[in-house]
Coordinates of C-alpha atoms in Angstrom, one line a residue:
X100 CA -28.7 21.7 15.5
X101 CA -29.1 18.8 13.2
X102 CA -31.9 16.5 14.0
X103 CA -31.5 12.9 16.5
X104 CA -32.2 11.3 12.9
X105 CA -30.2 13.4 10.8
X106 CA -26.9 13.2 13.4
X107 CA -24.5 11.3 11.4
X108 CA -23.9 7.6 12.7
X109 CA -20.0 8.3 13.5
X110 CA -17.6 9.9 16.3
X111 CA -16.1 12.9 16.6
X112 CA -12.3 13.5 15.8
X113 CA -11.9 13.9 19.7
X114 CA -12.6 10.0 20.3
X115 CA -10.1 9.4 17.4
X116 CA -7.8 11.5 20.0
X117 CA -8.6 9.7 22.8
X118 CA -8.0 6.4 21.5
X119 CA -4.5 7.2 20.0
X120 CA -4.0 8.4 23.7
X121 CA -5.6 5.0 25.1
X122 CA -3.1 3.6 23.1
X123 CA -0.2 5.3 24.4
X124 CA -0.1 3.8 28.0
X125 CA 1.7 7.1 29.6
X126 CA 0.4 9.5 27.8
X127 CA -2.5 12.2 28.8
X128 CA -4.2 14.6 27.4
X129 CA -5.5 18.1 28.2
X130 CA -8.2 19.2 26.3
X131 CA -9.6 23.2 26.5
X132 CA -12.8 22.6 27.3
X133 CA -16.2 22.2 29.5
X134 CA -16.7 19.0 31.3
X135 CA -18.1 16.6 28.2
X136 CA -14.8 16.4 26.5
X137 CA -14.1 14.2 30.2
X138 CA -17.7 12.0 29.5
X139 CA -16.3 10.7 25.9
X140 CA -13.6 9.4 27.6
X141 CA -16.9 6.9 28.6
X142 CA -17.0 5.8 25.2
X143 CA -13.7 3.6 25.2
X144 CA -12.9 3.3 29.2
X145 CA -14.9 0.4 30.5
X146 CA -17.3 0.2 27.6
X147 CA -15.3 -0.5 24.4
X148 CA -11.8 -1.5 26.2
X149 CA -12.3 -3.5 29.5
X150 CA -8.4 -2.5 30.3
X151 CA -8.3 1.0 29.7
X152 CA -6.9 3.6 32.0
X153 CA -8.2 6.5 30.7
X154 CA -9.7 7.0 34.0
X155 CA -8.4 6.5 37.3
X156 CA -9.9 6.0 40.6
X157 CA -7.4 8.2 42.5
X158 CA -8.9 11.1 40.0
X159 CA -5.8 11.2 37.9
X160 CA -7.1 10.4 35.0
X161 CA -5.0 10.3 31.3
X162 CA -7.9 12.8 29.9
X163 CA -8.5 15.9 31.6
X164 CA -10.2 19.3 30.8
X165 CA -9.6 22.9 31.7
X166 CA -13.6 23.1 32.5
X167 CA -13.8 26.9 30.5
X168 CA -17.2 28.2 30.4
X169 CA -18.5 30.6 27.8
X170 CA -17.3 33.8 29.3
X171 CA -13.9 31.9 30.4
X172 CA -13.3 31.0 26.5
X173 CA -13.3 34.4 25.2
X174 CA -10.7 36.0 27.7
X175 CA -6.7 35.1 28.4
X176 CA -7.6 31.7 30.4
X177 CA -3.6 30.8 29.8
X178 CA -2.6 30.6 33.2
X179 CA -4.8 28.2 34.7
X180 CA -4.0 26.1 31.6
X181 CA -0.2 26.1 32.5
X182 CA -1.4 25.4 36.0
X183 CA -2.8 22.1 34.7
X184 CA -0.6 21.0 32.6
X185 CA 2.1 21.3 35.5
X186 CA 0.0 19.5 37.4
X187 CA -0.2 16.7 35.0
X188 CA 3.4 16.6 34.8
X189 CA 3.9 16.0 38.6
X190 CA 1.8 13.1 38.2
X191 CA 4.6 10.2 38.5
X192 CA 5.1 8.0 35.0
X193 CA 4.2 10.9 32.5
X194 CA 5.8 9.9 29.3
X195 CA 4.2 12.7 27.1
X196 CA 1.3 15.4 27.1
X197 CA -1.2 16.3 24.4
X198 CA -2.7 19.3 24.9
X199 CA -6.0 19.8 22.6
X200 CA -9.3 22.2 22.5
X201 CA -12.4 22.0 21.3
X202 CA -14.2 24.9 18.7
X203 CA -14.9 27.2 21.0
X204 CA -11.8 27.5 23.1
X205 CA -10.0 27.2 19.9
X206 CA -11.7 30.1 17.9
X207 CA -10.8 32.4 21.1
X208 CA -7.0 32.2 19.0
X209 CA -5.2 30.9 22.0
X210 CA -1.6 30.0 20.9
X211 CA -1.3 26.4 23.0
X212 CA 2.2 25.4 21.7
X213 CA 3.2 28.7 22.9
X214 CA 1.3 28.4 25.7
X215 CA 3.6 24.4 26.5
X216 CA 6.7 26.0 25.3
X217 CA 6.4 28.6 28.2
X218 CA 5.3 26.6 30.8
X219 CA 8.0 26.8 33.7
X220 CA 9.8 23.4 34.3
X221 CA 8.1 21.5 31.9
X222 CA 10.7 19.0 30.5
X223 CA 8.7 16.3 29.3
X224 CA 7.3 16.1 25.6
X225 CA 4.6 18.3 24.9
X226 CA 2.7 18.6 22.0
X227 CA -0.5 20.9 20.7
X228 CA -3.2 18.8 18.8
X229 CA -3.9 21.3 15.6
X230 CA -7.6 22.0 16.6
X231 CA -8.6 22.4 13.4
X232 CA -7.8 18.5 12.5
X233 CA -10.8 17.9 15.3
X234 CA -13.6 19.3 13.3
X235 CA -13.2 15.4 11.1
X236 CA -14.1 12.4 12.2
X237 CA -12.7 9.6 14.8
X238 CA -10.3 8.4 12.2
X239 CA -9.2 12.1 11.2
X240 CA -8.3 12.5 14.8
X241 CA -6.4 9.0 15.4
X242 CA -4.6 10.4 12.6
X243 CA -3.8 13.6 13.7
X244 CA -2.5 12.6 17.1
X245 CA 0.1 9.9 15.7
X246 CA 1.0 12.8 12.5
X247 CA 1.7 15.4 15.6
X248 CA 3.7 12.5 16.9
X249 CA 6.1 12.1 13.8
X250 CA 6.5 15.4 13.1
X251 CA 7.3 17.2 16.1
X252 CA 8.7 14.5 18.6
X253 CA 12.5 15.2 19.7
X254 CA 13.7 11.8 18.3
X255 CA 17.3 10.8 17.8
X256 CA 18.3 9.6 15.1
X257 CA 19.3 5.9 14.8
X258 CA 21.5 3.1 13.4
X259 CA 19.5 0.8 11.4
X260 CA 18.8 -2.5 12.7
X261 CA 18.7 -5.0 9.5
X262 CA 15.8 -6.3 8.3
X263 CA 13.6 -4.3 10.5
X264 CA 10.3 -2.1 10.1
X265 CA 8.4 0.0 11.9
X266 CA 4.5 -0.6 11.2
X267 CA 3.3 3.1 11.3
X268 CA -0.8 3.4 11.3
X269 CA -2.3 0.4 13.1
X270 CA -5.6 1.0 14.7
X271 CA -5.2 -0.1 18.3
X272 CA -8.8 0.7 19.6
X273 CA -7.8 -1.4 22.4
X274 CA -6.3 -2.9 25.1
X275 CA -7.8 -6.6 25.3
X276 CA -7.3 -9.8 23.4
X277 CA -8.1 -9.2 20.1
X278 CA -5.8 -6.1 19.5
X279 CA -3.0 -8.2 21.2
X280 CA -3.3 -11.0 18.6
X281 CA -3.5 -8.7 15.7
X282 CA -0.4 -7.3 17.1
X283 CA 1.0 -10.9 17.2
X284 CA -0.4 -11.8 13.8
X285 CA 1.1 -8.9 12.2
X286 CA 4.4 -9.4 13.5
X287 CA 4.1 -13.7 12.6
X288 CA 3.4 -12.4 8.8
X289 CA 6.4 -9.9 9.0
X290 CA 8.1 -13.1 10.5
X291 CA 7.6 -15.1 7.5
X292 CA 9.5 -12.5 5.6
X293 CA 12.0 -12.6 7.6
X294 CA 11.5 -9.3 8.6
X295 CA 11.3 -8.2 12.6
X296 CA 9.3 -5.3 13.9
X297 CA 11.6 -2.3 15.5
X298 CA 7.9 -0.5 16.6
X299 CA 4.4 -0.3 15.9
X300 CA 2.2 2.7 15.7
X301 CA 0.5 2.0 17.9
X302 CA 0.3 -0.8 20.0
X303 CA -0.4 0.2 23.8
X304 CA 3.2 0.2 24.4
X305 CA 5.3 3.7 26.6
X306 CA 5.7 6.9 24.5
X307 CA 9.1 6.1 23.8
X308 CA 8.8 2.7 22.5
X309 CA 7.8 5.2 19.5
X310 CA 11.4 6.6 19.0
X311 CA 12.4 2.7 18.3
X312 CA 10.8 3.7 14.6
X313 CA 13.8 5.7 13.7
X314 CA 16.0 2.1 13.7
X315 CA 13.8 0.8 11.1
X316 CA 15.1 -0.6 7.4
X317 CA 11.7 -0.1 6.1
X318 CA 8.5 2.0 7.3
X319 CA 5.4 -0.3 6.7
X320 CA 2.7 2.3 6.1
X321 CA -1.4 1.0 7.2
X322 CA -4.2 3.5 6.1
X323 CA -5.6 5.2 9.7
X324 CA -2.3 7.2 9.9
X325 CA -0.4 7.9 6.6
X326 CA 1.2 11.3 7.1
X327 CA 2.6 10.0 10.1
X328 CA 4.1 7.5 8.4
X329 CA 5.3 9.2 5.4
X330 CA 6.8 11.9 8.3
X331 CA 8.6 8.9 9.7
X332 CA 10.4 7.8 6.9
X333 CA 11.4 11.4 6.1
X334 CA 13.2 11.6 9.5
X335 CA 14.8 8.6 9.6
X336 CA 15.7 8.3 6.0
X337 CA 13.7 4.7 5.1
X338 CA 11.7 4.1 2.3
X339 CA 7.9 3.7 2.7
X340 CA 5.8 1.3 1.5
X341 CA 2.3 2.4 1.7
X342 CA -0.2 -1.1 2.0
X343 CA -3.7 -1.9 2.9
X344 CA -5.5 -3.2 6.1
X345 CA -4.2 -7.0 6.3
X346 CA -8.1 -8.0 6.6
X347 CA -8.7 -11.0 4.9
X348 CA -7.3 -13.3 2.9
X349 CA -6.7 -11.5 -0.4
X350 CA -6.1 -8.3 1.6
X351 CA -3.6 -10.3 3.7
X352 CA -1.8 -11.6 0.9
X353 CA -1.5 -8.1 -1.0
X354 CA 0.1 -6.9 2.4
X355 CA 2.5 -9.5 2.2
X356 CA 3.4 -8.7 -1.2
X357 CA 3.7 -5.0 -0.8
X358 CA 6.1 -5.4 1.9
X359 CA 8.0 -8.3 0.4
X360 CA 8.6 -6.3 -2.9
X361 CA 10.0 -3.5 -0.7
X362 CA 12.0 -5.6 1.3
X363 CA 13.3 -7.6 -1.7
X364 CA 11.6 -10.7 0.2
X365 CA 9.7 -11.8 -3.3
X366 CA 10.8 -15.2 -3.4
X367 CA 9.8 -15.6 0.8
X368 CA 6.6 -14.4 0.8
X369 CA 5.2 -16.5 -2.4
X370 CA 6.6 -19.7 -0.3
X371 CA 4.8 -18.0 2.7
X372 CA 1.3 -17.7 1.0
X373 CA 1.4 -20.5 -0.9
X374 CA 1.8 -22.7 2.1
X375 CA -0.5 -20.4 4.3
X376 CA -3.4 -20.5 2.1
X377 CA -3.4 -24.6 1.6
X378 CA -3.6 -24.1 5.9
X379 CA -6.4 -22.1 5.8
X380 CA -8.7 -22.9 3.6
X381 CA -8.1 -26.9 4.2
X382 CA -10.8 -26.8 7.1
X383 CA -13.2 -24.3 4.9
X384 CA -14.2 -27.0 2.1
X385 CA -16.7 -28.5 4.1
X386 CA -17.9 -25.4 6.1
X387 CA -18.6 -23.0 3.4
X388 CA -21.5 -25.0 1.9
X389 CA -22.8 -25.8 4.7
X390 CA -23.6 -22.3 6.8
X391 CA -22.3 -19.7 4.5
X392 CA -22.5 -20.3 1.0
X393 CA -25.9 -18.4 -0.2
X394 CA -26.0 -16.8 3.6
X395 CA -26.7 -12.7 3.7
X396 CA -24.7 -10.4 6.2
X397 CA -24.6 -7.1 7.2
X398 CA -21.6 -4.9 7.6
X399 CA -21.1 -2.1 10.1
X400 CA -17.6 -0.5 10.7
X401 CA -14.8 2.3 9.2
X402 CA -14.2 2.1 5.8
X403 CA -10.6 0.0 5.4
X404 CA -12.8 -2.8 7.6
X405 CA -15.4 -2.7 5.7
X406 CA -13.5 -2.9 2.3
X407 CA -11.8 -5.7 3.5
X408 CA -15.3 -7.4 4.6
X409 CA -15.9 -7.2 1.2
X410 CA -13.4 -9.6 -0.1
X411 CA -14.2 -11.6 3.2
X412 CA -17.8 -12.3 2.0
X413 CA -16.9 -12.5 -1.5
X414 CA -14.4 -15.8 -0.1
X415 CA -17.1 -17.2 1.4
X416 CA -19.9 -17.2 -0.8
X417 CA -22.1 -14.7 1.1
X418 CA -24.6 -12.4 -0.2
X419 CA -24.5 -9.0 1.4
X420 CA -27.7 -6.8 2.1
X421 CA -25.4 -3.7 2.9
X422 CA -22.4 -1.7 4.3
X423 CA -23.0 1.4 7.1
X424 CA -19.7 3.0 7.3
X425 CA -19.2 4.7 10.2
X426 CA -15.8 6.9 8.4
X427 CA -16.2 9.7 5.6
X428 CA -16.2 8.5 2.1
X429 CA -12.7 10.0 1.2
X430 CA -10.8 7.1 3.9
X431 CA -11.5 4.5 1.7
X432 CA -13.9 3.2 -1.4
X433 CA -16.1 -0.2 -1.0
X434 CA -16.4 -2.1 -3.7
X435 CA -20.0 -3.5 -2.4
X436 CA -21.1 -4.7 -6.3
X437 CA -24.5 -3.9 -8.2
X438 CA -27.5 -3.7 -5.9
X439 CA -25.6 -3.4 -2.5
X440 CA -26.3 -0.4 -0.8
X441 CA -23.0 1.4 1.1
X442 CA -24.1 4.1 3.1
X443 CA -21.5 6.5 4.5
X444 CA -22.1 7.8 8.2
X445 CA -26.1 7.8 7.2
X446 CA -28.2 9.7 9.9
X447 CA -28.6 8.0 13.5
X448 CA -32.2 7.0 12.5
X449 CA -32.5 8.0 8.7
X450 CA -34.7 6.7 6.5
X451 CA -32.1 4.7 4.5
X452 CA -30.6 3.1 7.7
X453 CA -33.5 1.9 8.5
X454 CA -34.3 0.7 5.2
X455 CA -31.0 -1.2 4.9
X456 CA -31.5 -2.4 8.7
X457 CA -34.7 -4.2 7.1
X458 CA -33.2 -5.7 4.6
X459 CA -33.2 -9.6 5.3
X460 CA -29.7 -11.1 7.3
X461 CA -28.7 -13.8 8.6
X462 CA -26.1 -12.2 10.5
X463 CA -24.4 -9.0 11.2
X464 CA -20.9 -8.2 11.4
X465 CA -19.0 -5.3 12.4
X466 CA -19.0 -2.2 15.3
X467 CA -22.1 -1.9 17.7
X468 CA -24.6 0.8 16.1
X469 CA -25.6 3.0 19.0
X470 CA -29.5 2.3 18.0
X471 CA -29.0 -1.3 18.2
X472 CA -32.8 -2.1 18.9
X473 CA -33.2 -1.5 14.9
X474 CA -31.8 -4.4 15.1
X475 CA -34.5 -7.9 14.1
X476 CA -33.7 -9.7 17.9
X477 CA -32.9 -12.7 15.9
X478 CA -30.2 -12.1 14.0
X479 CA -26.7 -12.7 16.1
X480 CA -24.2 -10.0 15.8
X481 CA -20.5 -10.3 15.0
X482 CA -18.4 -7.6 16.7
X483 CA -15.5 -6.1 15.1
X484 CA -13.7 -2.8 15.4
X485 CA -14.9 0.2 17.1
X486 CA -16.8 0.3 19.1
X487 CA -17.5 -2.8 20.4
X488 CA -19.8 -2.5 23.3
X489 CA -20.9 -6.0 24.1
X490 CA -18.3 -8.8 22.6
X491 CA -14.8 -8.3 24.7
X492 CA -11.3 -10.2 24.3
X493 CA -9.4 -11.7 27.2
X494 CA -8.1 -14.5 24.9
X495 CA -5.9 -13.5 21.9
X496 CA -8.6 -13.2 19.3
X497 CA -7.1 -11.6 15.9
X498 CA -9.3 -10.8 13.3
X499 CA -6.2 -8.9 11.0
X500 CA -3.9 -11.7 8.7
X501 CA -4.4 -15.3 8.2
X502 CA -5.5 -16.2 11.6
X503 CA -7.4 -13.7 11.7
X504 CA -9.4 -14.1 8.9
X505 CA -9.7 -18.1 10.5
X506 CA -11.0 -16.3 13.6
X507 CA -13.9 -14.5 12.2
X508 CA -14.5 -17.0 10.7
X509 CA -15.1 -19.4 13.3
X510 CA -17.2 -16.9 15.4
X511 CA -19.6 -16.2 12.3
X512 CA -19.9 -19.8 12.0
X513 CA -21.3 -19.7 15.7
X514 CA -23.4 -17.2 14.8
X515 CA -25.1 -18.9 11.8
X516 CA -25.2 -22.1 13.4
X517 CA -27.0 -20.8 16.9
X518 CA -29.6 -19.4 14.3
X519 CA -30.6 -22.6 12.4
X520 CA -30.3 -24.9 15.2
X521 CA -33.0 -21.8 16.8
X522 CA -35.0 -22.0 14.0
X523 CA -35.2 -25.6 14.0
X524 CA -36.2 -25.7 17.5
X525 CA -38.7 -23.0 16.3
X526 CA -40.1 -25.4 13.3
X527 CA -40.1 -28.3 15.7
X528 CA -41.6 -26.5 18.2
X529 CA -44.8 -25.4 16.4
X530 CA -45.5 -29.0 14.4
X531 CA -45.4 -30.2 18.1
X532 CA -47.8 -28.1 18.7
X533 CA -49.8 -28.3 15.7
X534 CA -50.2 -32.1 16.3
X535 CA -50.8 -32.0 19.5

């Protein structure tokens, strides 16, 4: 067992699964298990997403386990799993069931689509979770859940609505404001194309809003799920664009350009930018000297945020003191420039971590760290992404496209400015005292 230091700062495929289920509002999932695969349900319901229903007070709950023990896992436990995944089928408003097992039940070779396919009266979709995808990380398992999605789900073909796309890959960690106005901003860019959304992967819609993908002119491809989305556009005979994470400005505008050059929207989405930058950075001229410009930050956060953090801090004249990526090199390169340190899932409490946690900032941006007392007390934190333990969303508060580049904006700005108005009560403070 690796040591609390050495323990990679991450989450395991299995919370990747749970939050494509999250996102999914009548889908549950079994997984072959002891009792913890129920307690990292913890990690999203009621702690990262304030409207989750992962859990449910009448017991019910979207995430359940088959609670194997060690003797259990090596003999034919088939039956009681049938037993339970009837049982979740009786439960009214099932639109689909995952069924999923962690290494140990998995290694005992038990064959679960088998297992789904002849359960008795089971008529909803089912589907097995490959467990080896669960040995990655959370973004491996997000993945996984929406690629078992495309490539198994009974969906119809379906006449092709014009000028739609389905957006196949979007990370909908959660349920609350700022996930709502991503969804919003995404579809207000696709708008400006003149293009209309036919369905998102995923955006905390029903299980079959999914099979509204298959109407779709165009699959719009985003980087947490692209075998699903290249599955997709098999199926339903679109062409796929593959594009980045719409996360800042320049990303925002590359996103735009991808799609209008598969869309044959060129002339649109120059018009678009052209008059979208002029809104945004019109109330940034005076701002940017003023708290950002010659400012250090922090990032913390999955690798397509944090390359898109990049270009944010770049925009706005800040100097970076480092990047913790909480995602496996391979998801997605940052181009941090000479002398920034990037550290890829570093241990919990490694000796680099700490080292780049010492590093001067004037503020930090990004998912909560689980060690957050590393953390100097004084510099104010910026929460983005998962998880985000302490900062919540009831308003709509995007932080993907135009507006949201305006929006993180605006709360770093509070940030900055809470800490020079508290050092200059600090510096005021002490010459009081001094003369007095």
């Amino acid at each position: 067992m690796a040591r609390s230091d050495q323990a990679p700062l991450n989450h395991s495929a299995l919370i990747g699964a749970y939050l494509a289920v999250n996102a999914i509002s009548d889908a549950y999932m079994l997984v072959d298990s002891t009792d913890c695969s129920l307690y990292k349900a913890q990690y999203i319901h009621g702690r990262h997403d304030w409207n989750s229903t992962l859990l449910r007070c009448d017991g019910r709950h979207r995430i359940s386990f088959s609670n194997v023990c060690v003797q259990g896992a090596v003999q034919n436990h088939e039956r009681p799993l049938r037993a339970r995944v009837n049982a979740i089928a009786d439960i009214p408003g099932v639109g689909a069931i995952f069924v999923a097992a962690m290494p140990l039940c998995s290694l005992t070779c038990v064959d679960y689509g088998r297992m789904l396919r002849e359960t008795r009266g089971l008529s909803l979709p089912s589907f097995e979770v490959p467990a080896e995808s669960l040995s990655g990380d959370w973004l491996d398992g997000y993945a996984t859940l929406l690629e078992t999605i495309a490539r198994r789900a009974d969906f119809a073909p379906a006449r092709k609505t014009p000028g739609s796309v389905a957006l196949i890959g979007h990370m909908m960690d959660r349920n609350e404001g700022d996930q709502r106005g991503n969804l919003e901003e995404i579809e207000r860019l696709l708008g400006l194309l003149g293009l209309s959304v036919a369905s998102t992967w995923l955006d905390g819609g029903a299980y079959s809003s999914l099979a509204e993908a298959m109407r779709a002119e165009l699959i719009v491809s985003l980087p947490y799920a692209r075998a699903a989305a290249r599955a997709v556009a098999a199926r339903g005979g679109a062409p796929l664009v593959e594009t980045c994470l719409p996360f800042g400005m320049e990303s925002t505008e590359r996103f735009l350009r991808d799609v209008a050059s598969a869309a044959g929207r060129v002339k649109e989405c120059e018009v678009a930018i052209a008059q979208e930058r002029r809104r945004v950075t019109r109330g940034l001229r005076w701002l940017l000297p003023h708290l950002f410009v010659g400012r250090r930050a922090a990032f913390v956060g999955d690798p397509h945020l944090a390359a898109g953090f990049a270009q944010i801090a770049a925009d706005l004249g800040l100097r970076m003191s480092g990047y913790v990526v909480t995602g496996r090199r391979r998801h997605a390169e940052v181009s941090a420039g000479d002398g920034v340190p990037v550290l890829y899932e570093p241990g919990a409490a490694s000796e680099e971590l700490l080292r780049l946690l010492s590093r001067p900032a004037d503020v930090l941006v990004g998912a909560t760290i689980p060690m957050g007392e590393l953390y100097d007390e004084g510099v104010p934190v910026v929460e983005v992404g998962f998880p985000s333990y302490w900062q919540h969303a009831l308003s709509r508060r995007p932080y993907l496209g135009y507006e949201g580049f305006l929006s993180v904006v605006d709360r770093m700005a509070d940030a900055l400015a809470g800490r020079i108005r508290a050092s200059s009560v600090e510096r005021i403070t002490a010459k009081s005292a001094r003369l007095a």
